[in-house]
PDB file of C-alpha atoms in Angstrom:
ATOM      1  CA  UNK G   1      22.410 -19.963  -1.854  1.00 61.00           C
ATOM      2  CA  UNK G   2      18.862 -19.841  -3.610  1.00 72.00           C
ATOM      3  CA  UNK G   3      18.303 -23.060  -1.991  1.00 81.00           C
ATOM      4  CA  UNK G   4      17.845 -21.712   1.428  1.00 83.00           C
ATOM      5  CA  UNK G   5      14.774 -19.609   0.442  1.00 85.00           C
ATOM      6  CA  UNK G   6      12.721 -22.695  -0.654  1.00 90.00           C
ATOM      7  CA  UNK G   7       9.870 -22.791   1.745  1.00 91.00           C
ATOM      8  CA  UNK G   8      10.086 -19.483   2.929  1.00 92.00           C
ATOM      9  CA  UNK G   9       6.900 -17.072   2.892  1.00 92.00           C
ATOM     10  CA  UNK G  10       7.793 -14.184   0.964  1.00 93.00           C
ATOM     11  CA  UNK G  11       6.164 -10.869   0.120  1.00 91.00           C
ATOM     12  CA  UNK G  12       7.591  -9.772  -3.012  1.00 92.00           C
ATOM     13  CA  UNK G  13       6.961  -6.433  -4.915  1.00 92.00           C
ATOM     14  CA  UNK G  14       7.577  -6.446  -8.437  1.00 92.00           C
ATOM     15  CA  UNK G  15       8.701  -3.638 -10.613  1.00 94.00           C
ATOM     16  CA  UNK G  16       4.999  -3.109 -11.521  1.00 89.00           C
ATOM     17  CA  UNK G  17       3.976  -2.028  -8.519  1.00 87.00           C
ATOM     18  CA  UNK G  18       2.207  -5.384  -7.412  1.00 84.00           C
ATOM     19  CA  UNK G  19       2.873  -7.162  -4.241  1.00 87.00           C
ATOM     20  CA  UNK G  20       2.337 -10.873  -3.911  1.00 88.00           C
ATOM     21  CA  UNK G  21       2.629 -13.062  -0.971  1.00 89.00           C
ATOM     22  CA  UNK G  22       3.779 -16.651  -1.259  1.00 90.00           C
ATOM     23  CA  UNK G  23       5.528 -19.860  -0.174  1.00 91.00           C
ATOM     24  CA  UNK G  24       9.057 -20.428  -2.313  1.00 93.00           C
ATOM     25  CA  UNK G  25       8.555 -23.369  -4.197  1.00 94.00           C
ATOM     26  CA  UNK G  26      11.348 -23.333  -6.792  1.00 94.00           C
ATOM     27  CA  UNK G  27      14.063 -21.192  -8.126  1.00 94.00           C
ATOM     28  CA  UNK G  28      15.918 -21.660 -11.401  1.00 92.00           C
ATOM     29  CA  UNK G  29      19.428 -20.601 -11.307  1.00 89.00           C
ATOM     30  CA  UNK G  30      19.978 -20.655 -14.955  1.00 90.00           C
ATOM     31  CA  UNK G  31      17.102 -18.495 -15.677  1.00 89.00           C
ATOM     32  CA  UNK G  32      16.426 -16.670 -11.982  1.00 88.00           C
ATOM     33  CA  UNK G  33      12.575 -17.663 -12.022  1.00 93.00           C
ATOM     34  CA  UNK G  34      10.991 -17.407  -9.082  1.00 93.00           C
ATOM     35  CA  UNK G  35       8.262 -20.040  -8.605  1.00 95.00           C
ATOM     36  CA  UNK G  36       5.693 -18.972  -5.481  1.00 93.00           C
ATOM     37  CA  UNK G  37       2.837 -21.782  -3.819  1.00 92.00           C
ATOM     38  CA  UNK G  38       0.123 -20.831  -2.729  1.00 88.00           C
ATOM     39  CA  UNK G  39       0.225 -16.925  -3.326  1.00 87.00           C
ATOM     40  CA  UNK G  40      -2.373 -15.204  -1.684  1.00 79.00           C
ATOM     41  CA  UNK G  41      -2.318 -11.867  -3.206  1.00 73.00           C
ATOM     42  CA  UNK G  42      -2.827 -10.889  -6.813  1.00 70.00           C
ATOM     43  CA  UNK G  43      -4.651  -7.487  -7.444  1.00 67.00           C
ATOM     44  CA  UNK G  44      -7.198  -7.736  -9.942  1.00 69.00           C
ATOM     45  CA  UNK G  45      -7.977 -11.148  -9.566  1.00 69.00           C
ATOM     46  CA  UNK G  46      -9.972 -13.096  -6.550  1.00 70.00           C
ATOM     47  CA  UNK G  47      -8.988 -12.970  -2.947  1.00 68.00           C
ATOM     48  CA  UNK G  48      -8.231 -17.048  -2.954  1.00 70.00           C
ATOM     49  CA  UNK G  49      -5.155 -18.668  -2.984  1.00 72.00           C
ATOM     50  CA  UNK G  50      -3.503 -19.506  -6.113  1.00 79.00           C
ATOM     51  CA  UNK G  51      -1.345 -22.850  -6.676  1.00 87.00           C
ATOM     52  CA  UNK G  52       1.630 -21.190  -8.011  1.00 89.00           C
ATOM     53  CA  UNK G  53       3.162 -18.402  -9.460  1.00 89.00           C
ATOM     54  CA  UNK G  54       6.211 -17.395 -11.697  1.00 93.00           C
ATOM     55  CA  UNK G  55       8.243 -14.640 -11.475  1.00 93.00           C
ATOM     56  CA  UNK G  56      11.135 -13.843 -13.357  1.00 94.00           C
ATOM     57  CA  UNK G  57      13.947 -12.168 -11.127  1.00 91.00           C
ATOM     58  CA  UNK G  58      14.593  -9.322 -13.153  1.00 93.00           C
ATOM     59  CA  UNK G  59      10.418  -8.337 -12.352  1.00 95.00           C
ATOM     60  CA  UNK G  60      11.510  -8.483  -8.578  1.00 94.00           C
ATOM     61  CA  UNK G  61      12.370  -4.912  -7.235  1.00 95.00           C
ATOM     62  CA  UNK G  62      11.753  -5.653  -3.489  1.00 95.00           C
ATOM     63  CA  UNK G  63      11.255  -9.517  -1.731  1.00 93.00           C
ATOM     64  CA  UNK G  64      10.831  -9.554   2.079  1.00 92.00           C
ATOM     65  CA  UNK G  65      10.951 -12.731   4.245  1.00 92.00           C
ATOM     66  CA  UNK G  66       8.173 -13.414   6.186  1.00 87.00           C
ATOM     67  CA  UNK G  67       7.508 -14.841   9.677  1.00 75.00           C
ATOM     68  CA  UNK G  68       5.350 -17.844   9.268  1.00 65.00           C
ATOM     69  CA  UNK G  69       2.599 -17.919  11.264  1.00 56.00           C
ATOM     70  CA  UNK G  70       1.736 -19.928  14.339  1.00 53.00           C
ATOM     71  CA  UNK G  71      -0.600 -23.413  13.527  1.00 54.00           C
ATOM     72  CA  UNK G  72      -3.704 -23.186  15.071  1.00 59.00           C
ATOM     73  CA  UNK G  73      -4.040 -25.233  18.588  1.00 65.00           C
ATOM     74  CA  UNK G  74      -5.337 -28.733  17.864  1.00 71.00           C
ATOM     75  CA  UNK G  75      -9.222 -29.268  18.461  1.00 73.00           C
ATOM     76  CA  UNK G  76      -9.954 -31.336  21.109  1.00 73.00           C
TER      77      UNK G  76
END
């Protein structure tokens, strides 16, 4: 089952209060971590993407799926 979120861009809000955005790189099914690529929001810290990001799924109180969006046309 936790296989078919890998690669999915999530938004998740934790029980904190933050919201992150990111692509589902991993999951652990022993442990429920939640490992996010590229995440995109982290409050308090730059606006840049980050590499990755670990989340343990107890922290999780909300995660949405995302649609991904469109690639940009090709340059001629």
């Amino acid at each position: 089952m936790a296989e078919a979120f890998l690669g999915l861009t999530v938004s998740l809000t934790l029980n904190s209060g933050v919201s992150l955005e990111g692509i589902v790189s991993h999951i652990d099914q022993h442990t429920q971590q939640l490992t996010l690529k590229d995440v995109s929001k982290i409050p308090g810290f730059p606006p840049q993407p980050y590499p990755t990001y670990g989340v343990p799924g107890t922290d999780i109180k909300d995660l949405q799926i995302l649609r991904k969006r469109p690639a940009p046309p090709p340059v001629p």
